CSV table of C-alpha atoms in Angstrom, one decimal:
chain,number,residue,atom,x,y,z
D,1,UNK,CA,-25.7,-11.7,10.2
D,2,UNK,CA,-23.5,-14.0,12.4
D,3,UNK,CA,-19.7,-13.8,11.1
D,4,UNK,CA,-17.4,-16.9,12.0
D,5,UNK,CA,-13.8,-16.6,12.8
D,6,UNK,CA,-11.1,-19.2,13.9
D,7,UNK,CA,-11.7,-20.6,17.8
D,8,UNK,CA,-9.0,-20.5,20.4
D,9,UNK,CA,-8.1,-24.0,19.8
D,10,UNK,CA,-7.5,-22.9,15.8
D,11,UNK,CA,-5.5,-19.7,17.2
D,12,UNK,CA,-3.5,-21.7,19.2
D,13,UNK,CA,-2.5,-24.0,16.6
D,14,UNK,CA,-2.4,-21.2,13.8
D,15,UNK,CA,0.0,-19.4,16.6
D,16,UNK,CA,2.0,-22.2,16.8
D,17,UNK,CA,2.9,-23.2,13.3
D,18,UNK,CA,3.5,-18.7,13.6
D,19,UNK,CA,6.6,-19.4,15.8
D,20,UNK,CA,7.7,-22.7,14.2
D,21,UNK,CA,7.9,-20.8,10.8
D,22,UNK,CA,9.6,-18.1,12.1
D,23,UNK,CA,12.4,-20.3,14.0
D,24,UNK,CA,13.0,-22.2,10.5
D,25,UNK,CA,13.3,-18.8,8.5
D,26,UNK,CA,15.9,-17.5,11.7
D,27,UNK,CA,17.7,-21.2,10.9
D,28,UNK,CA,17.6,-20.7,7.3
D,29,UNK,CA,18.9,-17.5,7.7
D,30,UNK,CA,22.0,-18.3,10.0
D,31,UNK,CA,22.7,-21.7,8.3
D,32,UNK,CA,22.7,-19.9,4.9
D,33,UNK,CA,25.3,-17.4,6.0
D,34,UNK,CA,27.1,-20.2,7.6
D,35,UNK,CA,27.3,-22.0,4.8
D,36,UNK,CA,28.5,-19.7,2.7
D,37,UNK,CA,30.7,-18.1,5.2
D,38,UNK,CA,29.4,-14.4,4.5
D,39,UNK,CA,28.2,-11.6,6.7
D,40,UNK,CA,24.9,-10.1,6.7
D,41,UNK,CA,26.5,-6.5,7.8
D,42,UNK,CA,25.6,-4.4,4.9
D,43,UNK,CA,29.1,-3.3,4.7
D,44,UNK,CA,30.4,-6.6,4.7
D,45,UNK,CA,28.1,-8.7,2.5
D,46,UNK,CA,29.3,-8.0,-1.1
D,47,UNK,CA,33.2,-8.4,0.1
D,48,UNK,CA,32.5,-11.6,2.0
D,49,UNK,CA,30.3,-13.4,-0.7
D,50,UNK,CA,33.4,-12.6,-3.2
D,51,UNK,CA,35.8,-14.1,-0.8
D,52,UNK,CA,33.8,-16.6,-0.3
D,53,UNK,CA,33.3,-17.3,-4.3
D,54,UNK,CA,37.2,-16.9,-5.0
D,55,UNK,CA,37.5,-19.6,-2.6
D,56,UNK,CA,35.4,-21.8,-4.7
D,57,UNK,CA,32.2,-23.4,-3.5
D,58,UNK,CA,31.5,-27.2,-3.6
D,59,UNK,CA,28.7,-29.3,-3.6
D,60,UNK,CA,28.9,-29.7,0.0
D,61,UNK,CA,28.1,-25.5,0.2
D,62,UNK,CA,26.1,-25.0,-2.6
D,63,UNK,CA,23.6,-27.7,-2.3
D,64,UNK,CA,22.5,-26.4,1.3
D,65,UNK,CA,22.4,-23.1,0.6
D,66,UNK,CA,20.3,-23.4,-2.5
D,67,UNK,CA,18.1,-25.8,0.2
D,68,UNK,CA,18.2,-22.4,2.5
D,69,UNK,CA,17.2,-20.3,0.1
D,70,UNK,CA,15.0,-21.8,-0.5
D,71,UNK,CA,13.0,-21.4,3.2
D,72,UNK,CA,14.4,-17.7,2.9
D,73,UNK,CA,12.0,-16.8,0.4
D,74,UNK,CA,9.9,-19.0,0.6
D,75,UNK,CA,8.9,-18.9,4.8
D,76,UNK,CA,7.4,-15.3,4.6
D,77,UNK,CA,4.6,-16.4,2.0
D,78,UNK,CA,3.6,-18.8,4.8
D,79,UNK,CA,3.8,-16.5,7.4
D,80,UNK,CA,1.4,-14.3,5.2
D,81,UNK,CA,-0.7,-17.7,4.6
D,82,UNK,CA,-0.9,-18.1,8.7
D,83,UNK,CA,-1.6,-14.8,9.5
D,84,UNK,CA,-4.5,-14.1,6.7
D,85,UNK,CA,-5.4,-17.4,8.3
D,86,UNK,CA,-5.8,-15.7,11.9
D,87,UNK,CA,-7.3,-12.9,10.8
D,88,UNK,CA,-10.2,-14.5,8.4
D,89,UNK,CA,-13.9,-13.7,9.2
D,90,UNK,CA,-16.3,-15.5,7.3
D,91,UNK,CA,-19.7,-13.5,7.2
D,92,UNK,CA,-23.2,-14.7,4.9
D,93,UNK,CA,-24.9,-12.2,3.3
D,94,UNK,CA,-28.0,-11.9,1.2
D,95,UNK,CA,-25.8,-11.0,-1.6
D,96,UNK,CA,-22.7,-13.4,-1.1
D,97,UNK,CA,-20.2,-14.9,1.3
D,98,UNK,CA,-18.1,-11.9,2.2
D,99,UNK,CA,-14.4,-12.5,3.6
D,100,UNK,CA,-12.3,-10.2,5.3
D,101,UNK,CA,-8.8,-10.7,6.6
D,102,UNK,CA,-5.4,-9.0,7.2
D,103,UNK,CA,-5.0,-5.3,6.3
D,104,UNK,CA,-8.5,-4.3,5.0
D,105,UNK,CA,-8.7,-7.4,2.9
D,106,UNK,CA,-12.8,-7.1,2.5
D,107,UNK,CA,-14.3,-9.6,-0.4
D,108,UNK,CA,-17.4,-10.2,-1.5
D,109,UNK,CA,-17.8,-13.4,-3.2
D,110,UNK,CA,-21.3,-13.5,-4.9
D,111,UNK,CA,-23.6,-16.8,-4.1
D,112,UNK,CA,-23.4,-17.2,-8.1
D,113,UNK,CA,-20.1,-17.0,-8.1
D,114,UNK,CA,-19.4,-20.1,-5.8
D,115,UNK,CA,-20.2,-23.1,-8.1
D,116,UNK,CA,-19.5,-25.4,-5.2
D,117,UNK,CA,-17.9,-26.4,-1.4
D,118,UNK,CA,-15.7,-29.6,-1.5
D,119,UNK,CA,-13.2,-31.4,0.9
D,120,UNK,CA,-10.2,-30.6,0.3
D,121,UNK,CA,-8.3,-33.3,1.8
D,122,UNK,CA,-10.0,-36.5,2.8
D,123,UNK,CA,-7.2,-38.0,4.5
D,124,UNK,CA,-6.5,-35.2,6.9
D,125,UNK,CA,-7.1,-35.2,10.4
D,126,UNK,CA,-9.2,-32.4,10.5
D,127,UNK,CA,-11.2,-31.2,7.8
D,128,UNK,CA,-10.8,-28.6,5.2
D,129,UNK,CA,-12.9,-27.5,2.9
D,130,UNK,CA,-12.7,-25.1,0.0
D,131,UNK,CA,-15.3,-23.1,-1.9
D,132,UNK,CA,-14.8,-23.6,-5.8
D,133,UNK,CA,-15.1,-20.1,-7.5
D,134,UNK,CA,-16.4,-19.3,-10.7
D,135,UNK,CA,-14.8,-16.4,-10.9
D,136,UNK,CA,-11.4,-14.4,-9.2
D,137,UNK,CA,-12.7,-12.0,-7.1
D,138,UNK,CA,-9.5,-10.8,-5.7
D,139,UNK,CA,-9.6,-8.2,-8.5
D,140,UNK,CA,-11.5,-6.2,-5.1
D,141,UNK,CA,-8.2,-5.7,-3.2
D,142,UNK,CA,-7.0,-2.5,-4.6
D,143,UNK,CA,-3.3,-2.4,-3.6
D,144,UNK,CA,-1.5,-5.0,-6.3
D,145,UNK,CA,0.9,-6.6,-3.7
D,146,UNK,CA,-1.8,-7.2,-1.2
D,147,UNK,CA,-4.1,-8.9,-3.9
D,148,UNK,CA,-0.4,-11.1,-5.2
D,149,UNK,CA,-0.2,-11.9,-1.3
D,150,UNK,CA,-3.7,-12.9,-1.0
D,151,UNK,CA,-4.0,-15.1,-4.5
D,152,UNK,CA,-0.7,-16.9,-3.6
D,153,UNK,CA,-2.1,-17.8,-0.1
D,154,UNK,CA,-5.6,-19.3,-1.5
D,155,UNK,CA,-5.4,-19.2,-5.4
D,156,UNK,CA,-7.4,-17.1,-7.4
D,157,UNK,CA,-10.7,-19.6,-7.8
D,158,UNK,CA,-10.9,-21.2,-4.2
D,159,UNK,CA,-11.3,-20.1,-0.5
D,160,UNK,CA,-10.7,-22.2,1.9
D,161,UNK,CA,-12.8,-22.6,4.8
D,162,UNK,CA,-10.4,-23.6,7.8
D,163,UNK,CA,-11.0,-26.3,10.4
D,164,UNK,CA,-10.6,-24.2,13.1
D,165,UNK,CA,-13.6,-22.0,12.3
D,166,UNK,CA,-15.9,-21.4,15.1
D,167,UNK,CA,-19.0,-23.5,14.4
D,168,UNK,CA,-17.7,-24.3,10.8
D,169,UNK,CA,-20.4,-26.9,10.0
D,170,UNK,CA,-23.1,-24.0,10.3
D,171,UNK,CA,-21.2,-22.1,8.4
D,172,UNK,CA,-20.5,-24.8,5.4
D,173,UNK,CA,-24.5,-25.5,5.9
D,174,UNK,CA,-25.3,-21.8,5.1
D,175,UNK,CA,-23.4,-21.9,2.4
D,176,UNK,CA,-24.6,-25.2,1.0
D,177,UNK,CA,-28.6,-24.1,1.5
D,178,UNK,CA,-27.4,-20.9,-0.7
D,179,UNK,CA,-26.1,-23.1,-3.5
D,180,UNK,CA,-28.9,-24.7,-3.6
């Protein structure tokens, strides 16, 4: 069976949005500290937040570094997002669509259990499409924080099929003849 992973052009752009992700978390990170006027040194962190609180905060301090904490927790989830992203193969089977990814992420998702494929965005500049599920199938990933990382990247009754897939319209054509 064929199995259909991202092109060049959709590792190029996946790797791109990579590095712009991580140069917002490194500015979140130093503009948080900043802000706050505290040191990340382990030895230094709990004394200079409590100067920093006795000081008082105002609106001016809090308000930002709420905003960059914001990016601080939230930037790794989309680094996971991108790099499950790069790493997805997309391979029909005679029993189901089988997925595998990032750090033996390996799912079968039964032809019965996908009830449909539909655009997600219309208005986009180039297309993605998802594959409504039936049913969660990320109960397969054995280790719990892989399966959390994997349902917060795509949900836990959808999978996205990417725009950058290597011959993606074969691919949503196979999967539309099984539905069928």
């Amino acid at each position: 069976m064929k199995s259909y992973r991202l092109s060049p052009a959709g590792q190029r752009l996946t790797l791109i949005l990579l590095v712009t992700a991580l140069l917002i978390w490194a500015f979140a990170l130093w503009s948080f500290a900043s802000t706050l006027r505290i040191s990340y040194n382990p030895l230094q962190f709990w004394p200079s937040l409590q100067a920093s609180l006795e000081v008082g905060l105002g609106v001016g301090q809090v308000v930002p570094a709420l905003l960059m904490l914001c990016l601080i927790v939230a930037t790794p989830l989309l680094l996971w997002s991108l790099l499950e992203e790069w790493a997805a193969c997309y391979t029909p089977t005679d029993d189901g669509l089988r997925f595998r990814s990032l750090l033996g992420i390996n799912l079968l998702y039964p032809w019965s259990s996908i009830s449909a494929v539909r655009r997600a965005d219309d208005d986009a500049d180039e297309p993605l499409d998802e594959l409504i599920l039936n049913t969660d199938q990320s109960g397969q990933i054995a280790q719990p924080w892989l399966r959390f990382l994997h349902r917060q990247a795509f949900g836990g009754k959808r999978l996205p099929i990417y725009a950058g897939i290597e011959d993606r319209d074969e691919l949503l054509d196979t999967v539309r003849q099984r539905l069928r």
